[in-house]
XYZ file of C-alpha atoms in Angstrom:
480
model
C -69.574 4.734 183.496
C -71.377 1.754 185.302
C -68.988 -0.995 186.616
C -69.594 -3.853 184.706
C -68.729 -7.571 185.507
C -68.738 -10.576 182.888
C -68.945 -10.511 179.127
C -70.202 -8.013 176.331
C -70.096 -7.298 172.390
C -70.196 -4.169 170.746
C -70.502 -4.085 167.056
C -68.151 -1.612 164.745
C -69.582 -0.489 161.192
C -68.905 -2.990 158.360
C -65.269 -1.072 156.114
C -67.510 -1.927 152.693
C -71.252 -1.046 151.960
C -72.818 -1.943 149.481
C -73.276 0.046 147.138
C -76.310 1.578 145.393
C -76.773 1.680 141.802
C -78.980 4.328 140.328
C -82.443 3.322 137.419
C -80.328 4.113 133.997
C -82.482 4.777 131.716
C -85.836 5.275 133.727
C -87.986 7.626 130.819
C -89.738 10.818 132.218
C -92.151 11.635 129.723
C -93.822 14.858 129.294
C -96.568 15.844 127.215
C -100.768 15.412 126.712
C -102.867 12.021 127.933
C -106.144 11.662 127.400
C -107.345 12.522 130.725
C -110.532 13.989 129.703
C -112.443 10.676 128.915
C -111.475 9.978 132.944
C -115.138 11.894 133.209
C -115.628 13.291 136.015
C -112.634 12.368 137.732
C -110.216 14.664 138.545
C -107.456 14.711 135.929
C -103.889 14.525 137.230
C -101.910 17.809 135.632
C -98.470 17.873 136.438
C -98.406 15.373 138.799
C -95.350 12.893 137.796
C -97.020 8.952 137.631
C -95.073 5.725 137.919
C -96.679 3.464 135.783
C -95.824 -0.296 135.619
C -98.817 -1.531 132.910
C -101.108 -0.200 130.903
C -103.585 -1.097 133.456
C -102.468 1.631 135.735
C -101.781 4.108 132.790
C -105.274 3.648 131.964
C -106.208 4.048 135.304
C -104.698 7.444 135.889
C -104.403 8.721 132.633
C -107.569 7.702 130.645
C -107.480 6.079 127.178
C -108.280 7.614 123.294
C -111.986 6.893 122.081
C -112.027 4.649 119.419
C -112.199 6.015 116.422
C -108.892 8.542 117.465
C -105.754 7.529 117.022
C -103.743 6.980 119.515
C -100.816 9.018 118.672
C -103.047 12.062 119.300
C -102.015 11.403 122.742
C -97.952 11.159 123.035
C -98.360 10.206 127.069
C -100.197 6.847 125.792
C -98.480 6.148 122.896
C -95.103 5.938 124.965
C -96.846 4.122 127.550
C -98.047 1.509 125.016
C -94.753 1.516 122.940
C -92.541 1.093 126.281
C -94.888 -1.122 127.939
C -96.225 -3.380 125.146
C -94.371 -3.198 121.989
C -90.906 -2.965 123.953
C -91.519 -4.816 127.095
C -89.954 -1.952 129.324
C -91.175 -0.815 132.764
C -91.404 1.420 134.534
C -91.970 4.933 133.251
C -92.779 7.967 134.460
C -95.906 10.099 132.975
C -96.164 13.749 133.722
C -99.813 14.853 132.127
C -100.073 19.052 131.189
C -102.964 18.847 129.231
C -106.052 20.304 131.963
C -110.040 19.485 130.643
C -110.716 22.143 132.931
C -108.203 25.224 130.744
C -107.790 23.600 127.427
C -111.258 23.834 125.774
C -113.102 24.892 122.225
C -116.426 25.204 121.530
C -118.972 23.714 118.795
C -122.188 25.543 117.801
C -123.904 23.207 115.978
C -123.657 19.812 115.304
C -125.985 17.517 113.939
C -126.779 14.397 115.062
C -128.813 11.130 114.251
C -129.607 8.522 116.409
C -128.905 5.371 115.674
C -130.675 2.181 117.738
C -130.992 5.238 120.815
C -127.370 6.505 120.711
C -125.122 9.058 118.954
C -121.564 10.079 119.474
C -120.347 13.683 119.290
C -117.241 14.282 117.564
C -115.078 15.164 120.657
C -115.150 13.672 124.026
C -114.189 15.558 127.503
C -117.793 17.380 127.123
C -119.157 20.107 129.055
C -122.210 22.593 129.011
C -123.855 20.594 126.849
C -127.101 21.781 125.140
C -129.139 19.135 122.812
C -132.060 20.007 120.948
C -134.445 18.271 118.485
C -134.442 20.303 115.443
C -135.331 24.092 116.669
C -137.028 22.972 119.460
C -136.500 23.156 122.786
C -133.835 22.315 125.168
C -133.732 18.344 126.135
C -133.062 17.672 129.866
C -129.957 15.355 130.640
C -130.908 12.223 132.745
C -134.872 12.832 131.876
C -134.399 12.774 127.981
C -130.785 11.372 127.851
C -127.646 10.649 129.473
C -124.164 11.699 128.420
C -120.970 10.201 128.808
C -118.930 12.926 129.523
C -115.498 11.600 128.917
C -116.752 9.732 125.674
C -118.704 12.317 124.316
C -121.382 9.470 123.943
C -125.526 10.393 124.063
C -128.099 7.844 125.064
C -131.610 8.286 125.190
C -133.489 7.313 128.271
C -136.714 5.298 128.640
C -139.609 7.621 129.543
C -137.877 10.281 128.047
C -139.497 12.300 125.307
C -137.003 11.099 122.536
C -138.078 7.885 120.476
C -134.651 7.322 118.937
C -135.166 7.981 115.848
C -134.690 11.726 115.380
C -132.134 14.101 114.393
C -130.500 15.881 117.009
C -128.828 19.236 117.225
C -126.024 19.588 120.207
C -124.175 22.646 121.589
C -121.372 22.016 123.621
C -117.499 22.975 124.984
C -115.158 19.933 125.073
C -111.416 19.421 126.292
C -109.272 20.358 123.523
C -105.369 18.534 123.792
C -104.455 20.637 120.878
C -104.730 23.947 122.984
C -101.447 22.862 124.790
C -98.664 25.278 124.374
C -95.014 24.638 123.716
C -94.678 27.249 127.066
C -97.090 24.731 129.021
C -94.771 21.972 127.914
C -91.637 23.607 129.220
C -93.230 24.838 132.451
C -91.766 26.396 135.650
C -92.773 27.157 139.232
C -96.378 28.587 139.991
C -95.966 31.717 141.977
C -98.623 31.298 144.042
C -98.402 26.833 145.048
C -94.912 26.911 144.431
C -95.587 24.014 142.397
C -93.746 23.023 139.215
C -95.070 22.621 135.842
C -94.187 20.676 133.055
C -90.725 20.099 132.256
C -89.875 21.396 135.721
C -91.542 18.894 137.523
C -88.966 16.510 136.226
C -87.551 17.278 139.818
C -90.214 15.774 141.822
C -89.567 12.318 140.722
C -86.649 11.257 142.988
C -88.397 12.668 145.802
C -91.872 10.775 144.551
C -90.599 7.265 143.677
C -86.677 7.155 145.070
C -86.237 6.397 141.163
C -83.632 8.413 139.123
C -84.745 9.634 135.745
C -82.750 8.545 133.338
C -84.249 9.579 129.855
C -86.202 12.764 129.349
C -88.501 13.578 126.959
C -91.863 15.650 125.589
C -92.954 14.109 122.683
C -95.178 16.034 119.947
C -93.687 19.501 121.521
C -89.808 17.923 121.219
C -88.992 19.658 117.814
C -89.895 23.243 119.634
C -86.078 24.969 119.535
C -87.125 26.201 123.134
C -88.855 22.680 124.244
C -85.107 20.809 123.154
C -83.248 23.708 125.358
C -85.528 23.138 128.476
C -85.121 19.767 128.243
C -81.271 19.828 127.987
C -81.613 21.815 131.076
C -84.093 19.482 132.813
C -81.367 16.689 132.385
C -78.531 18.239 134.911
C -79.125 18.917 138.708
C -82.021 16.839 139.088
C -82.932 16.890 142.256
C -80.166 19.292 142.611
C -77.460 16.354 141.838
C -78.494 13.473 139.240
C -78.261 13.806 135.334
C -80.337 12.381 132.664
C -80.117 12.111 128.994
C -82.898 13.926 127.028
C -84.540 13.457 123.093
C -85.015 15.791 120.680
C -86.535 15.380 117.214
C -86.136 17.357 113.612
C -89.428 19.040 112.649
C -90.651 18.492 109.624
C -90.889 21.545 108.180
C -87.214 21.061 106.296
C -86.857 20.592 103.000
C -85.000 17.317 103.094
C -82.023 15.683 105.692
C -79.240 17.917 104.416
C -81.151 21.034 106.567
C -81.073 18.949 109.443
C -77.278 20.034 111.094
C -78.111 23.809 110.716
C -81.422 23.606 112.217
C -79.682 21.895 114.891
C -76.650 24.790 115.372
C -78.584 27.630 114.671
C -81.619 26.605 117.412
C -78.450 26.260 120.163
C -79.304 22.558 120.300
C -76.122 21.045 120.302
C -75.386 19.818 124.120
C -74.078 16.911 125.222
C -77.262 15.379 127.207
C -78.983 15.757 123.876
C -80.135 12.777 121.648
C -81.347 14.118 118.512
C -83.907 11.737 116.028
C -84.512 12.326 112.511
C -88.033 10.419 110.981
C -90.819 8.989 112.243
C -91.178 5.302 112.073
C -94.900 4.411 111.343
C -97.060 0.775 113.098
C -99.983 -0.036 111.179
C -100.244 3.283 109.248
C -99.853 5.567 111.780
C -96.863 8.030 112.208
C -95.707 7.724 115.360
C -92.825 9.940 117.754
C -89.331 8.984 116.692
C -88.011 10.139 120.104
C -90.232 7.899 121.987
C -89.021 5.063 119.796
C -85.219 6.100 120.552
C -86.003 6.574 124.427
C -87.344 2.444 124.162
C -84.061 1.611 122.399
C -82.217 2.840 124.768
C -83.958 1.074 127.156
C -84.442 -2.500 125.757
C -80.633 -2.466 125.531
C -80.682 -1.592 129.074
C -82.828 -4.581 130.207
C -80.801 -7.123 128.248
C -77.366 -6.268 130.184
C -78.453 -5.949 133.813
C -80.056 -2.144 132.963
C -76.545 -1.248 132.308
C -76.493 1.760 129.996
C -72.939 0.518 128.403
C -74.764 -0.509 125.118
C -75.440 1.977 122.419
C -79.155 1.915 120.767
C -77.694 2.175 117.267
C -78.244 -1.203 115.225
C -80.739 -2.652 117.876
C -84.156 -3.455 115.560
C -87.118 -1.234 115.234
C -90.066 -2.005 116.327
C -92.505 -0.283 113.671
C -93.400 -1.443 109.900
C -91.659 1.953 108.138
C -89.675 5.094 108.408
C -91.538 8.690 107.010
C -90.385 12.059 106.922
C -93.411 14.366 106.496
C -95.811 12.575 104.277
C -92.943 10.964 102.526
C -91.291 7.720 102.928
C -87.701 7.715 104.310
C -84.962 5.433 103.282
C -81.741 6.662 103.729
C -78.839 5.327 102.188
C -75.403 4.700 104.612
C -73.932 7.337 102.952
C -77.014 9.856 103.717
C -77.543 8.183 107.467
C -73.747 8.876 108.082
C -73.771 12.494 107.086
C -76.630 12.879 110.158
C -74.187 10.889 112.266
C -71.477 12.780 111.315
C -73.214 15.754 112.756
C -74.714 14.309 116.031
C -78.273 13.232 114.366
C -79.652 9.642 114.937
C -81.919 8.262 112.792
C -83.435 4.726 111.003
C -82.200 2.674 108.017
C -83.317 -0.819 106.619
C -79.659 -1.950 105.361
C -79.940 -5.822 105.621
C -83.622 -7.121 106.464
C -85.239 -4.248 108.833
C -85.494 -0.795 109.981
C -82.659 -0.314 112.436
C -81.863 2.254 114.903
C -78.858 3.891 113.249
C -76.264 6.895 115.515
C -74.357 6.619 117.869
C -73.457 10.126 119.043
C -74.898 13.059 120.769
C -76.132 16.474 119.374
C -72.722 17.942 120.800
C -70.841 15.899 117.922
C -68.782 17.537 116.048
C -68.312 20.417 117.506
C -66.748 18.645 121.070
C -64.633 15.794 120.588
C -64.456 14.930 124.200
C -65.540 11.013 124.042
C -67.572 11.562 127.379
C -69.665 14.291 126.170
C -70.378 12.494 122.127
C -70.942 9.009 122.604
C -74.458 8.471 123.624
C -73.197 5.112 125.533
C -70.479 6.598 127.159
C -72.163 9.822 128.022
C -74.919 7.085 129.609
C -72.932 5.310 131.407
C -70.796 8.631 133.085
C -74.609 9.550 134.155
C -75.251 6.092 135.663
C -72.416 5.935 137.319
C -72.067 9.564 138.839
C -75.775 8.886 139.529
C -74.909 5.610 141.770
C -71.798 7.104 143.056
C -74.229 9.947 144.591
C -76.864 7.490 145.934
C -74.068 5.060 147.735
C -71.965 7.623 149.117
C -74.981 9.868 150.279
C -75.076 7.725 153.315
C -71.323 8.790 154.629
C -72.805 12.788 154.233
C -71.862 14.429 157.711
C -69.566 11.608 159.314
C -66.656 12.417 160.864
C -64.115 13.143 158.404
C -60.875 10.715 159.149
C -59.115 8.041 157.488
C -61.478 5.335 158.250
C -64.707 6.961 156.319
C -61.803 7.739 153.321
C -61.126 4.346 153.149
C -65.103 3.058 153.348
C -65.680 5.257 150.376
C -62.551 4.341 148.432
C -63.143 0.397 148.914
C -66.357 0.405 148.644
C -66.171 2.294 145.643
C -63.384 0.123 143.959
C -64.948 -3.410 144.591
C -68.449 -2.238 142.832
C -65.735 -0.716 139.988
C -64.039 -4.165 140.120
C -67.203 -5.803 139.055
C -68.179 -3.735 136.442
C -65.054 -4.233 135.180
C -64.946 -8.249 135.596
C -68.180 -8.001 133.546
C -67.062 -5.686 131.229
C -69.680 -3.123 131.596
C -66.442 -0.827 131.762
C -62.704 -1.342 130.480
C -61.584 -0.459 134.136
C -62.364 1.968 137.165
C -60.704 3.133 140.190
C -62.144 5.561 143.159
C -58.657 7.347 144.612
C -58.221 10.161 147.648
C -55.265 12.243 146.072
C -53.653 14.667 148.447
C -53.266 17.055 145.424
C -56.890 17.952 145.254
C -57.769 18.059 148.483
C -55.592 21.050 150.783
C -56.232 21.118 154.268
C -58.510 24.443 153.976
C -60.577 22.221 152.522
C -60.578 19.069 154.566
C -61.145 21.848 157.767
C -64.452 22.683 155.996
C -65.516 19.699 155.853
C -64.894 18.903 152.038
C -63.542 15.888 150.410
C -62.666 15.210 146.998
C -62.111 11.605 145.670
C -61.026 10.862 141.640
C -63.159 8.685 139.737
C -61.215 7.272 136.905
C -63.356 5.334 134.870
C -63.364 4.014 130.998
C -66.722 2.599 129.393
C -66.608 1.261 125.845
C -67.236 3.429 123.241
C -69.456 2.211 119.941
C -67.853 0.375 117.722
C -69.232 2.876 115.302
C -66.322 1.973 111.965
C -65.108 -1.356 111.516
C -62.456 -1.439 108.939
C -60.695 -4.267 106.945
C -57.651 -5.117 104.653
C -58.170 -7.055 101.821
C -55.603 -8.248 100.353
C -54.365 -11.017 97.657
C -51.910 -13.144 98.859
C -49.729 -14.724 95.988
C -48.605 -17.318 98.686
C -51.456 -19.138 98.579
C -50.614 -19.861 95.193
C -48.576 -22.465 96.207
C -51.396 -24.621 97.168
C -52.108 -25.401 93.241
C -48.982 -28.173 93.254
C -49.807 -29.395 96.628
C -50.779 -33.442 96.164
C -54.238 -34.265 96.884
């Protein structure tokens, strides 16, 4: 060591860090955009997106034409919901709907031009033949020009069309409704290694440092096999995280009574499961009741610090109705509590609007563990193992002794403490019990600490006395 004469500082690690709270209820969506009116751009196919406005969803994901509705596409109408209707942002977008696989043909369509421009009746076109009557072949950019992504046909000055004729086309365009239930649900390609789908769920950490919170693949989410893969997207994310997922009823049962069974026999009931029943509708459309819950969830978030410790039930719909099938759905309390009863959410307009209405998850009533039914309390163990993982990650590989036990415990406790002092949580403690931890362990390297921690449940039954008190009586020979 050098000889040294005069006066130096060294600085030691600070006991506490700070610590590092995971997104809560950050939505992965999976499902169909409408990448093919992008044109000739490439479209993105199971490449997780983290989109902030509709600006950028449009951007990477295209928009419907419009004369489609919107709901066609269940990528943009959770972008829109989340992003306009709820005012919640981010979410992540993970497009499986390829222009390039997903195709159909038309033979013959007619055509008539109107002030020199038609539209075909699908857009994403390709191989793309357009005739006048039975004669020949037109030439694109000599006769016309297309819009590819539009499906959109102009004719071209100098061309040999005057504008006014009737026009036969030929053509293969992207087709969204080719998309598989299997495509949905994914996996590894054996050749890139890549995943697909629901799979890819496991790219977003690495992507965007963000923690997926909510999972979910509307317009495929009432597949039996879709609501099992996404159960099993929600745990080891990344190898460590957990999210929550959605689920919805189909609409193929004969009324809400069938709604439990379908839910038991399908293997569906798991505690990372939200399950909706109905669609609420916006301006006559019928649109995804799971995306609707997943914004819930969410909006509750944002107004407490995007603290998961509020349940979505009773928090106000944003949509103008409530169908199931073609039929309107009002449920009663009475019918609404039999779904709760049996780990179904769903929608009822009790006082003055349509409500979010459930408060438990699809493993109710077949677990009574409080941690694995209540859909806020399930949330908030996820959050918080979530940000326990992300704060502690940083102590991975130091030396093992009293000093990094103490870090973790403090540091630990005084982010509990808060939570607590805010009453995000009825109380918390972090604790390194000798018990668990026997010294073959702590030789390998392995220590266990004991998170004790109580979020609020849902005040899901509030119950009075009411009672006439004879007492009061009295008051009827009391001087004015």
């Amino acid at each position: 060591m050098a000889y040294k004469h005069g006066v130096y500082i060294s600085e030691a690690d600070t006991k506490l860090v700070s610590a590092v709270e995971a997104t809560s209820t950050l939505p992965v969506v999976v499902g169909v955009a409408p990448v093919h009116s992008l044109g000739n751009t490439k479209a993105p196919v199971n490449e997780p997106k983290l989109i902030y406005t509709m600006t950028e969803f449009v951007a990477a994901f295209g928009s419907p034409r419009d004369d489609e509705p919107y709901t066609r596409y269940p990528l943009y109408e959770a972008a829109s919901l989340m992003l306009d209707r709820y005012k919640v942002s981010p979410l992540v977008c993970i497009n499986v709907f390829d222009p390039a696989e997903h195709t159909s043909e038309v033979e013959s369509e007619s055509l008539t031009l109107v002030k020199g421009s038609a539209l075909l009746a699908h857009g994403g076109v390709s191989a793309l033949t357009l005739k006048v009557s039975e004669g020949s072949p037109l030439t694109e950019n000599t006769d016309f020009s297309l819009n590819a992504g539009t499906g959109e046909i102009s004719i071209l000055e100098g061309g040999s069309l005057t504008g006014n004729e009737t026009l036969t086309a030929t053509y293969t365009y992207a087709d969204p409704t080719k998309v598989t239930s299997t495509e949905v649900i994914g996996g590894v390609d054996e050749t890139t290694l890549k995943p697909t789908g629901l799979s890819a769920v496991q790219r977003v950490f690495p992507l965007f440092r963000l923690v997926p919170g909510q999972i979910l693949a509307p317009g495929f989410s009432d597949v039996p096999a879709v609501g099992i893969a996404i159960a099993s997207a929600c745990t080891d994310i990344s190898g460590v995280f957990r999210a929550q997922g959605h689920i919805t009823v189909p609409e193929t049962l004969n009324n809400y009574t069938e709604a439990p069974a379908w839910l038991i026999d399908n293997g569906l009931t798991d505690s990372h499961l939200i399950c909706t029943f109905g669609s609420p509708t916006y301006n006559g459309l019928k649109e995804h009741g799971d995306i609707h819950e997943a914004c819930g969830i969410c909006r509750r978030a944002a107004e407490n610090d995007d603290i998961p410790f509020w349940s979505p039930s009773n928090y106000g719909l944003k949509a103008d109705g409530v169908v199931y099938g073609d039929s309107e759905l009002n449920l009663d309390l009475a019918q609404a509590a039999y779904l709760n009863g049996n780990g179904i959410s769903t929608f009822i307009n009790f006082t003055s609007s349509f409500v979010f209405w459930g408060d438990l998850t699809t493993a109710y009533p077949g677990v009574s563990d409080v941690k694995e039914v209540q859909i806020p309390v399930r949330m908030m163990f996820n959050w918080i193992g979530n940000s326990i993982i992300l704060t502690a990650f940083q102590k991975v590989s130091s030396p093992l002794r009293r000093r990094l036990i103490e870090t973790v415990c403090d540091t630990l406790n005084v982010w509990l403490n808060g939570l607590t002092a805010r009453e995000f949580i009825l109380g918390g403690r972090v604790e390194f019990l000798e018990s668990e931890n026997p010294s073959t362990d702590l030789m390998g390297g392995i220590a266990r600490f004991h998170v004790y921690v109580t979020p609020p449940s849902a005040a899901g039954e509030l119950d009075f006395t009411l009672e006439y008190d004879v007492d009061y009586l009295s008051t009827l020979f009391e001087a004015a």
